[in-house]
Amino acid sequence: MELILLSGGSGKRLWPLSNDARSKQFLRLLENKEGILESMVQRVWKQLAEAGLQDNTVIATSKSQVDIIQNQLGSHVPLIVEPERRDTFPAIALSAVYLYSVKGVSLHEVIGVLPVDPYVETEFFQHLEVLEKSLLHSKAELALIGIEPTYPSEKYGYIVPNTSKTNYFTVDYFKEKPSEEDAQVLINEENARWNSGVFAFKLEYVINYLKQNGFPTTYDELLHHYDRLPKISFDYEVVEQAKDVIAISYDGYWKDLGTWNTLTEEMGTEKIGKGMISHDSLNTHLVNELDIPVTILGLSNIVVALSPDGLLVTDKQASPRLKNELKITQRPMYEERRWGWYKVLDYTKYDGNEVLTKRLGILAGRNLSYQLHFKRSEVWTVVKGHGEFVMNGKMKKVRQGDVLQIPVRSRHAIRAITDMEIIEVQSGSELIEEDIKRICLTWDEVTNLSSSAIS
């Protein structure tokens, strides 16, 4: 069995920690067995290893999430990168074509698809073997995992059974996010299950679907014509149109940590970051990413969350409204990159010139790409650690206290020998992340180019 993990989405439900660059699956808020905070994607990736499935798994994602995935999971993780965001059907189609035309997976192989952020025990992933066997035994087009509901939720879609077999049931129809009253009827009278978003199919099912609809089935060609694929979910384009769908039931622990009230139930600690919660503040959580103390007195059932993107104070039951209420359109003020992280400290305009100040954290042994900018100059002040800096082919050692002037169009890069922090001041006519030309990524390539330039 080959697996496709879907990593997408942007951050609104868990603002201000999540944003367009850091979706909910990347928030390091869950305590592992060692008491270390980890993200949902780190937790799931580790569970796949425990279930013996990691080596057969690829992650389908967008270009904007590549750096943060490599930061949290490592640069070796196999990624299928969409050239543009187009929903789950195109992402799954591209991944299937990669498995078929690049990896050489048999058309008869079962492919499992699941979101990157379910909160489950490792047993859930071991249940994928039951899903595979049920698909093969039934000869159905698709097989899904349905969760035994614990309450009538309005947040989930429902799978309504038709007839039951020994280990699975055939699907009559799907109901997307019904009212609480309708959900109760579906559970009591129809024995409906929550739709976990996990399903399986034979690889030939999707490859044939693409062929029948005139789409390429080689990876490079589909990448080139990616914008031709319909911008639609796999559920709407394929699952709900299929005539022969089965599902298996899972009655273990399963939860979607998509809002602050559900996430805080699983955090394991009431306070992350600087601050204090009084003893009479019951069921209250503080998550503070800023270097300022926060004090909460006599307030129960609330969440207080702070990040460089903003401040949230919400009643827990009201927190699901955040996505609809949030009107902020500013750029992300915090991002994780493959080399570390950055925070935006200040942004101002002076007579048509823009000035942006960032604090960069570069992890030991990692480096920024060899790059140049067309619309801005930069000044770097090293405030922590030491490393190697190269500009226009000339390399030198740098350490705490050094100030580096980087003019417009200057080729530059830096590698941290120890963990480093840098204050970066950008100045120019237009300060955007897209104003960057990357010459090379690895430090070996940077060193070779610098040696060539010197010789």
Coordinates of C-alpha atoms in Angstrom, one line a residue, residues 186-448:
L186 CA -28.5 10.4 10.9
I187 CA -26.8 8.7 13.8
N188 CA -29.9 7.3 15.5
E189 CA -32.0 6.2 12.5
E190 CA -29.3 5.7 9.7
N191 CA -26.3 4.5 11.8
A192 CA -24.2 7.1 10.0
R193 CA -20.5 7.6 10.6
W194 CA -18.3 10.7 10.6
N195 CA -16.3 11.0 7.4
S196 CA -12.6 10.9 8.4
G197 CA -11.4 12.1 5.1
V198 CA -9.4 8.8 4.7
F199 CA -10.0 6.7 1.6
A200 CA -8.3 4.2 -0.7
F201 CA -8.5 3.1 -4.4
K202 CA -6.5 1.1 -6.8
L203 CA -4.0 3.3 -8.7
E204 CA -5.6 2.3 -12.0
Y205 CA -8.9 3.9 -10.9
V206 CA -7.4 7.5 -10.9
I207 CA -5.1 6.9 -13.8
N208 CA -8.0 5.6 -15.9
Y209 CA -10.1 8.6 -14.7
L210 CA -7.5 11.0 -16.0
K211 CA -7.1 9.2 -19.3
Q212 CA -10.9 9.2 -19.9
N213 CA -11.0 13.0 -19.3
G214 CA -8.1 13.8 -21.5
F215 CA -5.4 14.6 -18.9
P216 CA -1.7 13.5 -19.2
T217 CA -0.6 10.5 -17.1
T218 CA 3.1 11.3 -17.1
Y219 CA 4.3 13.5 -14.2
D220 CA 6.3 16.2 -16.1
E221 CA 3.5 16.6 -18.6
L222 CA 0.8 16.9 -15.9
L223 CA 2.9 19.4 -14.0
H224 CA 3.1 21.5 -17.2
H225 CA -0.7 21.3 -17.7
Y226 CA -1.7 21.5 -14.0
D227 CA -3.8 24.5 -14.6
R228 CA -6.1 22.4 -16.8
L229 CA -7.2 20.3 -13.9
P230 CA -10.5 21.4 -12.3
K231 CA -10.2 23.3 -9.1
I232 CA -12.4 21.1 -7.0
S233 CA -12.2 18.7 -4.1
F234 CA -11.6 15.0 -4.7
D235 CA -14.8 14.3 -2.7
Y236 CA -17.0 16.3 -5.2
E237 CA -15.1 15.3 -8.3
V238 CA -14.7 11.6 -7.7
V239 CA -16.0 10.1 -4.4
E240 CA -19.5 11.4 -4.6
Q241 CA -19.8 10.5 -8.3
A242 CA -18.6 6.9 -7.8
K243 CA -21.2 4.2 -8.1
D244 CA -19.5 1.5 -5.9
V245 CA -18.2 2.8 -2.6
I246 CA -17.6 0.9 0.6
A247 CA -16.5 2.0 4.1
I248 CA -15.1 0.4 7.2
S249 CA -15.9 1.6 10.8
Y250 CA -13.3 2.8 13.3
D251 CA -14.4 3.1 16.9
G252 CA -11.0 4.2 18.4
Y253 CA -10.1 7.7 19.4
W254 CA -10.3 10.3 16.5
K255 CA -10.5 14.0 16.7
D256 CA -10.2 17.0 14.4
L257 CA -8.1 19.7 16.2
G258 CA -9.4 22.5 13.9
T259 CA -10.5 25.1 16.4
W260 CA -9.0 26.5 19.6
N261 CA -11.6 24.8 21.9
T262 CA -10.8 21.3 20.4
L263 CA -7.1 21.9 20.3
T264 CA -6.8 23.0 23.9
E265 CA -8.5 19.8 25.0
E266 CA -5.4 17.9 23.8
M267 CA -2.5 20.3 24.6
G268 CA -1.4 18.7 27.8
T269 CA -0.5 22.0 29.4
E270 CA -2.5 25.1 30.2
K271 CA 0.4 27.6 29.6
I272 CA 2.9 27.8 26.8
G273 CA 5.3 30.8 26.9
K274 CA 5.6 33.7 29.3
G275 CA 2.7 34.3 31.7
M276 CA 0.6 33.4 34.6
I277 CA -3.0 32.0 35.0
S278 CA -4.6 32.5 38.4
H279 CA -5.9 29.4 40.3
D280 CA -9.5 30.6 39.9
S281 CA -9.2 30.8 36.1
L282 CA -10.7 27.3 35.3
N283 CA -10.3 25.6 31.9
T284 CA -8.3 28.6 30.6
H285 CA -5.3 28.3 28.2
L286 CA -2.5 30.7 27.4
V287 CA -0.3 30.3 24.3
N288 CA 2.3 33.1 24.1
E289 CA 4.9 33.3 21.4
L290 CA 6.0 36.9 22.3
D291 CA 8.7 37.8 24.7
I292 CA 6.3 39.7 27.0
P293 CA 4.5 38.3 30.1
V294 CA 0.8 37.9 30.2
T295 CA -1.3 37.6 33.3
I296 CA -4.9 36.1 33.4
L297 CA -7.0 36.7 36.5
G298 CA -10.4 35.2 37.3
L299 CA -11.4 34.3 33.7
S300 CA -12.6 30.8 33.0
N301 CA -13.2 28.9 29.8
I302 CA -11.1 31.2 27.6
V303 CA -8.1 31.1 25.3
V304 CA -5.5 33.8 25.1
A305 CA -3.1 33.4 22.2
L306 CA -0.3 35.8 21.2
S307 CA 2.0 35.8 18.2
P308 CA 3.8 38.3 16.0
D309 CA 0.6 38.2 13.9
G310 CA -1.7 39.5 16.7
L311 CA -3.6 38.8 19.9
L312 CA -6.7 36.7 20.4
V313 CA -8.9 36.6 23.5
T314 CA -11.9 34.3 23.1
D315 CA -14.4 32.3 24.9
K316 CA -13.8 28.6 24.0
Q317 CA -17.3 28.0 22.7
A318 CA -17.1 31.1 20.5
S319 CA -13.7 30.2 19.0
P320 CA -15.1 28.3 16.0
R321 CA -16.5 31.6 14.8
L322 CA -13.0 32.9 14.2
K323 CA -12.7 31.9 10.6
N324 CA -15.8 33.9 9.6
E325 CA -15.1 36.9 11.9
L326 CA -11.4 37.4 11.0
K327 CA -10.9 40.3 8.5
I328 CA -7.1 40.7 8.8
T329 CA -5.2 40.7 5.5
Q330 CA -1.7 41.6 6.5
R331 CA 1.3 39.5 5.4
P332 CA 2.4 36.7 7.8
M333 CA 4.6 38.1 10.6
Y334 CA 6.2 34.8 11.5
E335 CA 7.3 31.9 9.2
E336 CA 9.4 28.8 9.6
R337 CA 11.8 28.0 6.8
R338 CA 14.0 25.0 6.0
W339 CA 16.9 26.9 7.6
G340 CA 15.0 28.1 10.7
W341 CA 12.5 31.0 11.2
Y342 CA 11.9 34.7 11.0
K343 CA 9.8 37.3 12.8
V344 CA 8.8 40.7 11.4
L345 CA 9.7 43.3 14.0
D346 CA 8.7 46.5 12.3
Y347 CA 7.5 47.8 8.9
T348 CA 7.4 51.5 7.9
K349 CA 7.3 53.8 4.8
Y350 CA 9.4 57.0 4.4
D351 CA 8.8 59.2 1.3
G352 CA 8.1 56.2 -1.0
N353 CA 10.8 54.0 0.5
E354 CA 9.9 51.0 2.6
V355 CA 11.9 49.7 5.6
L356 CA 11.3 46.2 7.0
T357 CA 13.0 44.8 10.1
K358 CA 13.2 41.1 10.8
R359 CA 14.8 38.8 13.4
L360 CA 16.1 35.6 11.7
G361 CA 17.0 32.4 13.5
I362 CA 19.3 30.1 11.6
L363 CA 19.8 26.6 13.0
A364 CA 23.3 25.2 13.3
G365 CA 24.5 23.5 10.1
R366 CA 21.9 25.1 7.9
N367 CA 22.2 28.0 5.5
L368 CA 20.2 30.6 3.6
S369 CA 20.3 30.1 -0.2
Y370 CA 22.8 32.0 -2.4
Q371 CA 20.5 34.8 -3.6
L372 CA 20.1 38.3 -4.7
H373 CA 17.4 41.0 -4.7
F374 CA 16.5 43.6 -7.3
K375 CA 14.5 46.1 -5.3
R376 CA 16.1 46.2 -1.9
S377 CA 19.4 46.5 0.0
E378 CA 19.9 44.7 3.4
V379 CA 21.9 45.3 6.5
W380 CA 22.5 42.2 8.8
T381 CA 23.6 42.5 12.4
V382 CA 24.7 39.2 14.0
V383 CA 23.3 39.2 17.5
K384 CA 24.0 35.5 18.4
G385 CA 26.3 32.7 17.3
H386 CA 28.9 32.5 14.5
G387 CA 29.1 31.2 10.9
E388 CA 30.3 31.8 7.4
F389 CA 29.1 34.6 5.1
V390 CA 29.7 34.9 1.3
M391 CA 28.9 37.9 -0.9
N392 CA 29.7 38.0 -4.6
G393 CA 32.0 35.0 -4.3
K394 CA 34.1 36.2 -1.3
M395 CA 33.7 34.2 1.9
K396 CA 34.5 35.2 5.5
K397 CA 33.8 34.2 9.1
V398 CA 31.2 36.2 11.0
R399 CA 30.2 36.3 14.6
Q400 CA 28.2 38.1 17.2
G401 CA 28.5 41.9 16.8
D402 CA 29.4 41.9 13.0
V403 CA 27.4 44.2 10.7
L404 CA 27.1 43.1 7.1
Q405 CA 26.1 45.6 4.3
I406 CA 24.4 43.9 1.3
P407 CA 23.7 46.3 -1.7
V408 CA 21.0 45.7 -4.3
R409 CA 21.8 42.9 -6.7
S410 CA 24.6 41.5 -4.5
R411 CA 24.8 37.7 -4.4
H412 CA 24.9 36.6 -0.8
A413 CA 24.4 33.7 1.6
I414 CA 25.2 32.7 5.2
R415 CA 25.7 29.4 7.0
A416 CA 25.3 28.9 10.8
I417 CA 28.1 27.0 12.5
T418 CA 26.3 27.4 15.8
D419 CA 22.7 28.5 16.2
M420 CA 22.6 32.1 14.9
E421 CA 20.3 35.1 15.2
I422 CA 20.4 38.1 12.9
I423 CA 18.6 41.4 12.8
E424 CA 17.9 42.1 9.1
V425 CA 16.9 45.6 8.0
Q426 CA 15.6 45.7 4.4
S427 CA 15.3 49.0 2.5
G428 CA 13.9 49.5 -0.9
S429 CA 11.1 50.6 -3.2
E430 CA 9.0 47.5 -2.8
L431 CA 9.6 44.9 -0.1
I432 CA 8.0 41.6 -1.0
E433 CA 9.1 38.0 -0.5
E434 CA 9.0 37.4 -4.3
D435 CA 11.9 39.8 -4.8
I436 CA 14.5 37.1 -4.7
K437 CA 16.5 35.2 -7.2
R438 CA 18.0 32.0 -5.8
I439 CA 21.2 30.9 -7.4
C440 CA 21.7 27.7 -5.4
L441 CA 20.4 26.1 -2.2
T442 CA 23.1 23.9 -0.7
W443 CA 26.3 25.2 1.0
D444 CA 28.5 22.8 -1.1
E445 CA 27.1 24.6 -4.2
V446 CA 27.8 28.0 -2.6
T447 CA 31.4 26.9 -1.7
N448 CA 32.0 25.7 -5.3

